[in-house]
XYZ file of C-alpha atoms in Angstrom:
132
model
C -12.114 -13.444 14.890
C -12.927 -15.536 11.936
C -14.091 -19.345 12.713
C -10.462 -20.562 12.540
C -9.114 -22.723 9.695
C -8.324 -25.579 10.447
C -4.400 -26.411 8.624
C -3.267 -30.007 7.719
C -0.040 -30.474 8.908
C 2.503 -32.531 7.461
C 5.243 -34.352 9.971
C 7.809 -32.034 9.891
C 5.169 -29.114 10.805
C 4.997 -27.385 7.705
C 1.516 -27.108 5.694
C 0.402 -29.085 3.690
C -2.462 -27.656 2.203
C -2.580 -26.114 -1.172
C -6.346 -24.714 0.161
C -5.019 -22.272 2.705
C -2.076 -20.582 -0.140
C -5.142 -20.351 -2.263
C -7.405 -18.353 0.558
C -4.219 -16.001 1.170
C -3.518 -15.424 -2.334
C -7.374 -14.570 -2.241
C -7.190 -12.118 0.885
C -4.293 -10.743 -0.700
C -5.402 -9.616 -3.879
C -8.731 -8.125 -1.957
C -6.330 -5.330 -0.175
C -5.607 -6.908 2.844
C -3.258 -6.413 5.780
C -1.072 -9.855 6.899
C -2.821 -9.086 9.794
C -6.360 -8.963 8.103
C -5.476 -12.270 6.561
C -4.286 -13.834 9.745
C -7.801 -12.921 11.260
C -9.907 -13.516 8.248
C -8.690 -16.916 8.746
C -9.620 -17.226 12.455
C -5.770 -16.986 13.105
C -3.238 -14.943 15.827
C -0.706 -12.712 13.524
C 2.288 -14.235 16.088
C 0.729 -17.671 14.451
C 0.741 -16.336 10.720
C 4.149 -14.902 11.281
C 5.952 -17.951 12.487
C 4.556 -19.879 9.754
C 5.683 -17.247 7.260
C 8.826 -17.680 8.520
C 9.114 -21.164 8.157
C 7.659 -21.749 4.619
C 8.485 -19.273 1.691
C 5.168 -20.051 0.320
C 3.010 -18.441 2.292
C 4.935 -15.653 1.959
C 4.763 -15.601 -2.085
C 0.637 -16.406 -2.328
C 0.436 -12.888 0.155
C 2.845 -11.675 -2.504
C 1.228 -13.167 -5.193
C -2.459 -12.110 -4.133
C -1.167 -8.767 -3.401
C 0.778 -8.104 -7.274
C -2.732 -9.402 -8.821
C -4.986 -6.940 -6.886
C -3.410 -4.430 -7.482
C -3.374 -5.390 -11.350
C -7.073 -5.940 -11.218
C -7.031 -2.333 -9.734
C -4.796 -1.090 -12.332
C -6.422 -2.051 -15.000
C -9.915 -1.316 -14.724
C -8.613 2.417 -13.863
C -6.472 2.296 -17.128
C -9.761 0.806 -19.059
C -11.921 3.500 -17.423
C -9.109 6.633 -18.259
C -9.012 5.319 -21.701
C -12.777 5.279 -21.608
C -13.030 9.256 -21.244
C -13.996 8.775 -17.329
C -11.839 12.944 -16.589
C -11.656 11.104 -13.197
C -10.070 8.009 -13.704
C -8.012 10.047 -16.097
C -6.664 12.984 -14.425
C -5.733 10.293 -10.722
C -4.066 8.164 -13.497
C -1.758 11.191 -14.190
C -1.452 12.637 -11.049
C -0.029 8.778 -9.574
C 1.695 7.820 -12.808
C 3.677 10.872 -13.914
C 3.865 13.610 -11.097
C 6.146 16.073 -12.356
C 3.925 17.232 -14.717
C 0.917 16.527 -13.037
C 1.061 17.499 -9.518
C -1.809 19.884 -8.366
C 1.092 21.729 -6.223
C 4.334 22.503 -7.382
C 7.367 21.889 -5.006
C 10.215 24.818 -5.219
C 12.875 24.658 -3.949
C 14.369 27.647 -2.152
C 18.232 27.339 -1.240
C 20.930 29.912 -0.693
C 24.482 30.178 -1.900
C 26.082 26.873 -4.034
C 22.676 24.974 -2.882
C 23.312 25.975 0.824
C 21.086 26.730 3.576
C 19.192 30.609 3.507
C 20.880 33.152 5.495
C 18.565 35.846 7.606
C 20.467 38.725 8.110
C 17.512 40.764 8.359
C 14.140 40.420 10.142
C 11.478 43.605 10.053
C 8.271 43.866 11.936
C 5.184 45.616 10.424
C 2.155 46.649 12.732
C -0.856 45.969 10.298
C -4.021 47.955 12.373
C -7.117 46.322 10.524
C -9.034 49.328 11.668
C -6.996 52.077 8.982
C -7.484 52.167 5.387
């Protein structure tokens, strides 16, 4: 675990350290989960979770960071796709428009009026691999 982050706590037990919120936002922007953020700050997840329940700013810092990280990577992917990177184009289209760009076409097979299929007869055929 990382060296514990020393929090400034006010007399009401709330976090009074703006740098802490910026650190959480930065770590979330890098794609860390809440558990990983807590560990990176040298804090047990249960402690992090308790602060999160008491202080909406901590929740907001994590969500803002997560959104900023996704926006940064999305923009980079989009720029590569626009520049003609075929892999980036394919990835972007498959994820943004899967109905038209999915590799596997899904088929739905249903019985009468959309209900379950009814199997009325099963035939067994044994094929001898040595027969031509």
